[in-house]
Short mmCIF file of C-alpha atoms in Angstrom, two decimals:
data_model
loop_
_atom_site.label_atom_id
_atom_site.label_comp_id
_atom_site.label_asym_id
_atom_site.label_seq_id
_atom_site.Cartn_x
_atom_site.Cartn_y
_atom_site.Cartn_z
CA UNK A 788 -8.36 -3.59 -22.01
CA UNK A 789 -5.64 -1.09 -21.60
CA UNK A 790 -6.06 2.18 -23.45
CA UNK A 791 -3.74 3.24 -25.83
CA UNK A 792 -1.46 6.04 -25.62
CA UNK A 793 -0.70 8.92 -28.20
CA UNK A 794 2.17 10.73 -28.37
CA UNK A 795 2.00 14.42 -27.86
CA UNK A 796 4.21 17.29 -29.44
CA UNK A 797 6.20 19.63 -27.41
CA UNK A 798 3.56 22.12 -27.96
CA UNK A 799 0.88 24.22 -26.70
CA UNK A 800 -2.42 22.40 -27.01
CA UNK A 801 -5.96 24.46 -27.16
CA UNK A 802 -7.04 23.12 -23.74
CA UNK A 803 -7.25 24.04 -20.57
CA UNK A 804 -7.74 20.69 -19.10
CA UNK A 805 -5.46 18.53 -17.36
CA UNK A 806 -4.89 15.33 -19.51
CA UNK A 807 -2.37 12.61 -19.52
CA UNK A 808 -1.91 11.93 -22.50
CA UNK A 809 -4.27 13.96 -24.66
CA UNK A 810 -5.70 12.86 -28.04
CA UNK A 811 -3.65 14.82 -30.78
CA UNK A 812 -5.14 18.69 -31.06
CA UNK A 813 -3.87 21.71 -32.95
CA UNK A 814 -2.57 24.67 -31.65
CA UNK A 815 -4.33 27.99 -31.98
CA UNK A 816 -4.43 31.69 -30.67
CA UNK A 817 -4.63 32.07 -27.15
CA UNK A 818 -3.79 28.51 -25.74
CA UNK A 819 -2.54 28.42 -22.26
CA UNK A 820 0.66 27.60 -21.63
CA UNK A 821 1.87 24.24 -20.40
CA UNK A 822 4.16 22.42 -18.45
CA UNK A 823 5.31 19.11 -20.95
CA UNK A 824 7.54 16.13 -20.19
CA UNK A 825 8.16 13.66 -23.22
CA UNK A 826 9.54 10.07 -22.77
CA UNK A 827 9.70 7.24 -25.34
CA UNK A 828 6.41 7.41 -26.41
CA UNK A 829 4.21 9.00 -24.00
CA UNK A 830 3.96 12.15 -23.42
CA UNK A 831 2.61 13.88 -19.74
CA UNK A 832 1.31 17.61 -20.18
CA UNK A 833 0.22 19.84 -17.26
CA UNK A 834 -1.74 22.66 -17.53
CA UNK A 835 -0.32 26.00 -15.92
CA UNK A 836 -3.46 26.74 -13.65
CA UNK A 837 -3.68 23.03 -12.25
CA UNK A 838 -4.40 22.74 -8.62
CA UNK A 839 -3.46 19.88 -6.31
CA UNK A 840 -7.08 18.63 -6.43
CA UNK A 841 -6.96 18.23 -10.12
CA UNK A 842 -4.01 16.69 -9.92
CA UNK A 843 -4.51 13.78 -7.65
CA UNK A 844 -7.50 13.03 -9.45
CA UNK A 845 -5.35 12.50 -12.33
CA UNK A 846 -3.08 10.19 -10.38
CA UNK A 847 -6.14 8.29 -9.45
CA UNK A 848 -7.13 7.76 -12.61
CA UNK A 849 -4.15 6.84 -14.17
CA UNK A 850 -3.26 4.12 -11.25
CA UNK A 851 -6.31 2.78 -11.33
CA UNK A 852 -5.60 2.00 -15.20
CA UNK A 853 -2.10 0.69 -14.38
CA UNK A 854 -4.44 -2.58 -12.35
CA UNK A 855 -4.35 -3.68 -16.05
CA UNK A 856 -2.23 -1.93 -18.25
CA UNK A 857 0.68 -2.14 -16.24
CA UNK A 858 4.18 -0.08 -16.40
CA UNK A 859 2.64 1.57 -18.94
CA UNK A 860 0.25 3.48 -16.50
CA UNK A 861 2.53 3.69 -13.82
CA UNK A 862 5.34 5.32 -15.61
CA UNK A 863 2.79 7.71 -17.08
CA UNK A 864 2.24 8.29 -13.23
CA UNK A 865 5.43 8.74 -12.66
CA UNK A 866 6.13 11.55 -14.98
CA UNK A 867 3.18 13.25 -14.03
CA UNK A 868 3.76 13.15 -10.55
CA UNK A 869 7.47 14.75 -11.74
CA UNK A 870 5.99 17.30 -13.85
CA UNK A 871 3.68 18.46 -11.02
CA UNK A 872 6.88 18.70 -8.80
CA UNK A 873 8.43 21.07 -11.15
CA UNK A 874 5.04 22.93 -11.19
CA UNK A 875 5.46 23.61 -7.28
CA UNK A 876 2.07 21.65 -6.99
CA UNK A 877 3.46 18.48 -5.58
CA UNK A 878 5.72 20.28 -2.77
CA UNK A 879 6.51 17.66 -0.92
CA UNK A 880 7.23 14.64 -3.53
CA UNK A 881 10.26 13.40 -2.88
CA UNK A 882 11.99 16.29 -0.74
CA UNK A 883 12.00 14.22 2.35
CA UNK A 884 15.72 14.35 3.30
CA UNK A 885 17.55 10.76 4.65
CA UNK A 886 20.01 10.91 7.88
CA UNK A 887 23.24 10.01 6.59
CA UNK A 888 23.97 6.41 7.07
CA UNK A 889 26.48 5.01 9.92
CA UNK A 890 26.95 1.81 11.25
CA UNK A 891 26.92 1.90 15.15
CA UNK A 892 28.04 -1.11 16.82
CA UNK A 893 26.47 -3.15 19.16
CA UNK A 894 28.40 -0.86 22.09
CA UNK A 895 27.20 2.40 21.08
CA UNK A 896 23.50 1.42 21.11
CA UNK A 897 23.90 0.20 23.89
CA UNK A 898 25.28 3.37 25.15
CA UNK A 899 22.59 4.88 23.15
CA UNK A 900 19.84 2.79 24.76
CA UNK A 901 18.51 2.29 21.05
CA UNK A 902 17.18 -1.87 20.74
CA UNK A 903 17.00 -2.24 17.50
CA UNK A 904 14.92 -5.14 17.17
CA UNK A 905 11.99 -2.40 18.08
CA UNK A 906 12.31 -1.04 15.05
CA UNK A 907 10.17 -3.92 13.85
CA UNK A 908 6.06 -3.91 14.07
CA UNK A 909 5.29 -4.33 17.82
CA UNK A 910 4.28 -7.66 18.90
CA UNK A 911 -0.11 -7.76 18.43
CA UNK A 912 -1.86 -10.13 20.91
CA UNK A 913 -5.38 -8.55 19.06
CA UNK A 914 -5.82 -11.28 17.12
CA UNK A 915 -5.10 -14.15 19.87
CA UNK A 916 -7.57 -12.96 21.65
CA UNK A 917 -10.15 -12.84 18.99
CA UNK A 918 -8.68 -16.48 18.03
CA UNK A 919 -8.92 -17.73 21.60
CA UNK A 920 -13.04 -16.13 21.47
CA UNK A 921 -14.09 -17.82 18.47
CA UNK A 922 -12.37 -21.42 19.64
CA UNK A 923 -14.36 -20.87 22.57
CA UNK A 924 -17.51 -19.98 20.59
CA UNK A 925 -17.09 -22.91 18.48
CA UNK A 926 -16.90 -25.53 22.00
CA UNK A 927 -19.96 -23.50 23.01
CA UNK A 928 -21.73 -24.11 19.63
CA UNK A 929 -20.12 -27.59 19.76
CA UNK A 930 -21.74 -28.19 23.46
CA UNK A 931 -25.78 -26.62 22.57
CA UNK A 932 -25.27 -29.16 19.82
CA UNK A 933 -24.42 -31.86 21.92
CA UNK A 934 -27.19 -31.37 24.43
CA UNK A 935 -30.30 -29.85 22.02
CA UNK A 936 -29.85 -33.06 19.43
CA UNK A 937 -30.57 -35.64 22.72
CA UNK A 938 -26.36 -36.30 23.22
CA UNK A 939 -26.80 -37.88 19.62
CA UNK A 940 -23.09 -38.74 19.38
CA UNK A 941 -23.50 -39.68 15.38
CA UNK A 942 -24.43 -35.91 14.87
CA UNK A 943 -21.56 -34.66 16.90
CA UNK A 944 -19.03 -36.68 15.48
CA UNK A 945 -20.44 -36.41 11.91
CA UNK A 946 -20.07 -32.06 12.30
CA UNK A 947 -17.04 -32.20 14.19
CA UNK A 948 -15.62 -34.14 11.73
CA UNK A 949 -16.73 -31.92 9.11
CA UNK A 950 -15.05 -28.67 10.50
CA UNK A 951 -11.76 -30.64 11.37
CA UNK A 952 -11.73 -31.68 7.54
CA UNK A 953 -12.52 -27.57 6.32
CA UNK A 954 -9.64 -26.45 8.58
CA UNK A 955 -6.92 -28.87 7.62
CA UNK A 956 -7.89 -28.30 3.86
CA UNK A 957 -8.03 -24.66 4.63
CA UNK A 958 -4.34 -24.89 5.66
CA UNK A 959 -2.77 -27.43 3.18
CA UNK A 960 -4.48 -25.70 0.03
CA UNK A 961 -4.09 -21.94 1.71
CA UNK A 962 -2.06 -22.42 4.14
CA UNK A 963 -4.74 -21.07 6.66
CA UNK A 964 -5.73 -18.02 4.08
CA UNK A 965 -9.25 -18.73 4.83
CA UNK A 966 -8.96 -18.89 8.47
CA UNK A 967 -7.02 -16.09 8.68
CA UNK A 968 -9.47 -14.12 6.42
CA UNK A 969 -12.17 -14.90 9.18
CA UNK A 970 -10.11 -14.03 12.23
CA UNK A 971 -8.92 -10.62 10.50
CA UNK A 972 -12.59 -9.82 9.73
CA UNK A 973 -13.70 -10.30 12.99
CA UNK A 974 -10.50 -8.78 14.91
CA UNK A 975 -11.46 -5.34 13.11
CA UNK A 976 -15.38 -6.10 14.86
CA UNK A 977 -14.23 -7.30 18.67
CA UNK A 978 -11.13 -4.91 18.77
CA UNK A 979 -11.52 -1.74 17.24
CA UNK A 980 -7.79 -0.77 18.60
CA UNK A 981 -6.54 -3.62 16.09
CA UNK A 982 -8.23 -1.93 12.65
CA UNK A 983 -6.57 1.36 14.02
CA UNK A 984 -3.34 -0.01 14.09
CA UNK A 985 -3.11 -1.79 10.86
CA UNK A 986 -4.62 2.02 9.37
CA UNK A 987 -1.59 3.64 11.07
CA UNK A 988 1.18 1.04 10.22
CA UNK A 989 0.04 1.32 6.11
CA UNK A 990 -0.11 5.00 6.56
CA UNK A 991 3.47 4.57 8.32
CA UNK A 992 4.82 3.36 4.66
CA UNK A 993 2.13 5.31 2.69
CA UNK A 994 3.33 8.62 3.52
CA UNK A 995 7.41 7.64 4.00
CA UNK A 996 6.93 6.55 0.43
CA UNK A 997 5.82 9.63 -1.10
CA UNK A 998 8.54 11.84 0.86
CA UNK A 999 11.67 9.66 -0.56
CA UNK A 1000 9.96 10.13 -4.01
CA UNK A 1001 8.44 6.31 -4.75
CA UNK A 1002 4.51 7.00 -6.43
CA UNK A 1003 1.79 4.53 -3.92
CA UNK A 1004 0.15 3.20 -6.65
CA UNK A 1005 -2.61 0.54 -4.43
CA UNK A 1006 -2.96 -0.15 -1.03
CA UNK A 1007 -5.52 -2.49 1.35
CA UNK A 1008 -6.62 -2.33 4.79
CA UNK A 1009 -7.96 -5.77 5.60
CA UNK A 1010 -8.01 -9.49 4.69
CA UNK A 1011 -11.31 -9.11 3.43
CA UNK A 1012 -10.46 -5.77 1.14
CA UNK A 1013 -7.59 -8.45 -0.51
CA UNK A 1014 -9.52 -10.98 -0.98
CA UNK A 1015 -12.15 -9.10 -2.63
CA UNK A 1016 -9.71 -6.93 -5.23
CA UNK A 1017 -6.87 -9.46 -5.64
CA UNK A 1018 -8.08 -13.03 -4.34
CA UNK A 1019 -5.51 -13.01 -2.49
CA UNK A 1020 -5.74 -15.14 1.08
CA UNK A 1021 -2.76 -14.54 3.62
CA UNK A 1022 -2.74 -10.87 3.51
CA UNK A 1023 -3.45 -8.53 6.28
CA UNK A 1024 -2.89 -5.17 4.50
CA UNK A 1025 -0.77 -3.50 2.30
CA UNK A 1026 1.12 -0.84 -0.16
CA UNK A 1027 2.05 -1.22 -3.53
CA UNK A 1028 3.94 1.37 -5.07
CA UNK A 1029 5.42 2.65 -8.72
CA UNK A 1030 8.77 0.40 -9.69
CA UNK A 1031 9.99 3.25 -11.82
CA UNK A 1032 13.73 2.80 -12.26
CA UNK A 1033 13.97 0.28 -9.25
CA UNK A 1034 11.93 -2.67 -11.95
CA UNK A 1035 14.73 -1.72 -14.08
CA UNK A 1036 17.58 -2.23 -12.00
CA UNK A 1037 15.67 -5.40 -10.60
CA UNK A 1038 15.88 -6.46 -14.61
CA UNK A 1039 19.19 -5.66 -14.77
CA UNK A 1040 20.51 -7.48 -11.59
CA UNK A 1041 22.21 -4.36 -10.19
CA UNK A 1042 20.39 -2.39 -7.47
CA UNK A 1043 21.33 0.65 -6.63
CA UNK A 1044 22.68 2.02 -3.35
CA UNK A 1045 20.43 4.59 -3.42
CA UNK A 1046 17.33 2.64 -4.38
CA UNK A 1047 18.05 0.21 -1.65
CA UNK A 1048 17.76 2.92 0.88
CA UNK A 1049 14.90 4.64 -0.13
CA UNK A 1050 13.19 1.09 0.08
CA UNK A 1051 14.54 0.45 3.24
CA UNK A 1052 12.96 3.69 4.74
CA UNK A 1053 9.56 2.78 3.39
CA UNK A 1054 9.64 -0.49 5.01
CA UNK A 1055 10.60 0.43 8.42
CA UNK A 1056 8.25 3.34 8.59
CA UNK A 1057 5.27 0.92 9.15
CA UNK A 1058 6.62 -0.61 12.04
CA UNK A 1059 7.87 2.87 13.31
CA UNK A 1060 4.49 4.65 13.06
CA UNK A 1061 2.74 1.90 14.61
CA UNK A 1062 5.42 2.39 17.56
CA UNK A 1063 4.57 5.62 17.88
CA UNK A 1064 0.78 4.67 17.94
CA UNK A 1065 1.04 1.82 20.53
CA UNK A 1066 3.41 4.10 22.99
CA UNK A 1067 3.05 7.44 22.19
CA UNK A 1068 -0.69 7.58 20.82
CA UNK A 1069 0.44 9.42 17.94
#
């Protein structure tokens, strides 16, 4: 259940303790000064000695709340994440800087020698290969079968059968979820390269994300991590990150010029880092 939230005074509080929000106290002699930021009815109050340590585990906790409680949480993130920007203990929140915006044409690319269309995540053959291994596992299970039950052909059939009817439900229910829950799993065991990757590409948006000022708020690593949190089949890995004003506009039907770009950066920064992985190394 989501834990409700008490609105603070713009006052000093007898506490030394980072808290966001704190129950109601009153002020007394020799209370430490704080750093407060008030909106609707939350408030977000940081003490003046926080470190960085103190406040990411703040964050943490707070994110981990807004699994359930929603926009609530987050936007109590949000302001604290603001506050500790003010505070000089967030340095780098939001003070990455964009490259103003051109359009080049097709020509000046060219001239360039910029291709675009490797702006996008490489191309991965990882998982074909670990696709193309466990097909060929299966005909080799398929084949000891065959010869250790006497070339019973009723068994065969009868378990052949059986896994042709598991993958077609598999894709019409999941479309392939489950199959491609198995494959990722295994991908990360057979090519250790491929679980590197995926780390760097989510990093790629993680970190993009937290320049251009939008709070990560969840992320996941594997098919299996998904599943497990979320029950969610069909999903490799992946960030999730604070709406803030961008939910609003969403709401509103009017998105921003300025929200559009900051969310355009975050999503080609996966694809860019794991560029820079596959041909660079770095």
């Amino acid at each position: 259940m989501a834990r409700s939230f008490v609105q603070q005074p713009r006052s000093c509080i007898n506490t030394c303790r980072l808290c966001v929000p704190l129950r109601p106290h009153r002020a007394g002699r020799g209370c430490c000064r704080k750093l407060c930021s008030t909106s609707g009815t939350d408030a977000v109050i940081l003490a003046q000695d926080s470190t960085l340590e103190s406040v990411c585990q703040q964050l943490d906790r707070i994110l981990a709340e807004a699994r359930t409680a929603g926009s609530t949480a987050e936007q109590q993130a949000i302001q604290l994440a603001e506050v500790a920007l003010d505070r000089q203990v967030l340095k780098a929140f939001g003070r990455g800087r964009q490259v103003p915006k051109r359009i080049y044409t097709i020509e000046e690319l060219r001239l360039n020698m910029i291709e675009p269309e490797k702006l996008l995540s490489p191309k991965d053959e990882s998982l074909n290969f670990v696709r193309n291994v466990c097909q060929g596992a299966a005909a080799s299970g398929l084949a000891a079968l065959t010869y250790f039950s006497g070339f019973d052909s009723s068994r065969v059939i009868g378990t052949l059968a059986g896994a042709t009817f598991l993958l077609i439900a598999d894709q019409v229910a999941n479309a392939g979820g489950g199959e491609a829950l198995i494959i990722d799993t295994l991908g990360r065991i057979i090519k250790p390269a491929y679980k590197d990757r995926v780390t760097w590409h989510e990093a790629g948006h993680f970190l993009i994300a937290y320049l251009v000022g939008l709070l990560p708020k969840d992320y996941t690593l594997s098919s299996l991590d998904a599943f497990k949190r979320y029950r969610a089949l069909n999903v490799q890995a992946g960030c999730q990150f604070c709406g803030g004003n961008f939910d609003s506009e969403l709401a509103a039907g009017r998105i921003s010029s300025s929200s559009l770009d900051r969310y355009s950066c975050v999503a080609l920064a996966g694809g860019s880092k794991e560029l820079l992985y596959v041909t660079a190394g770095c």
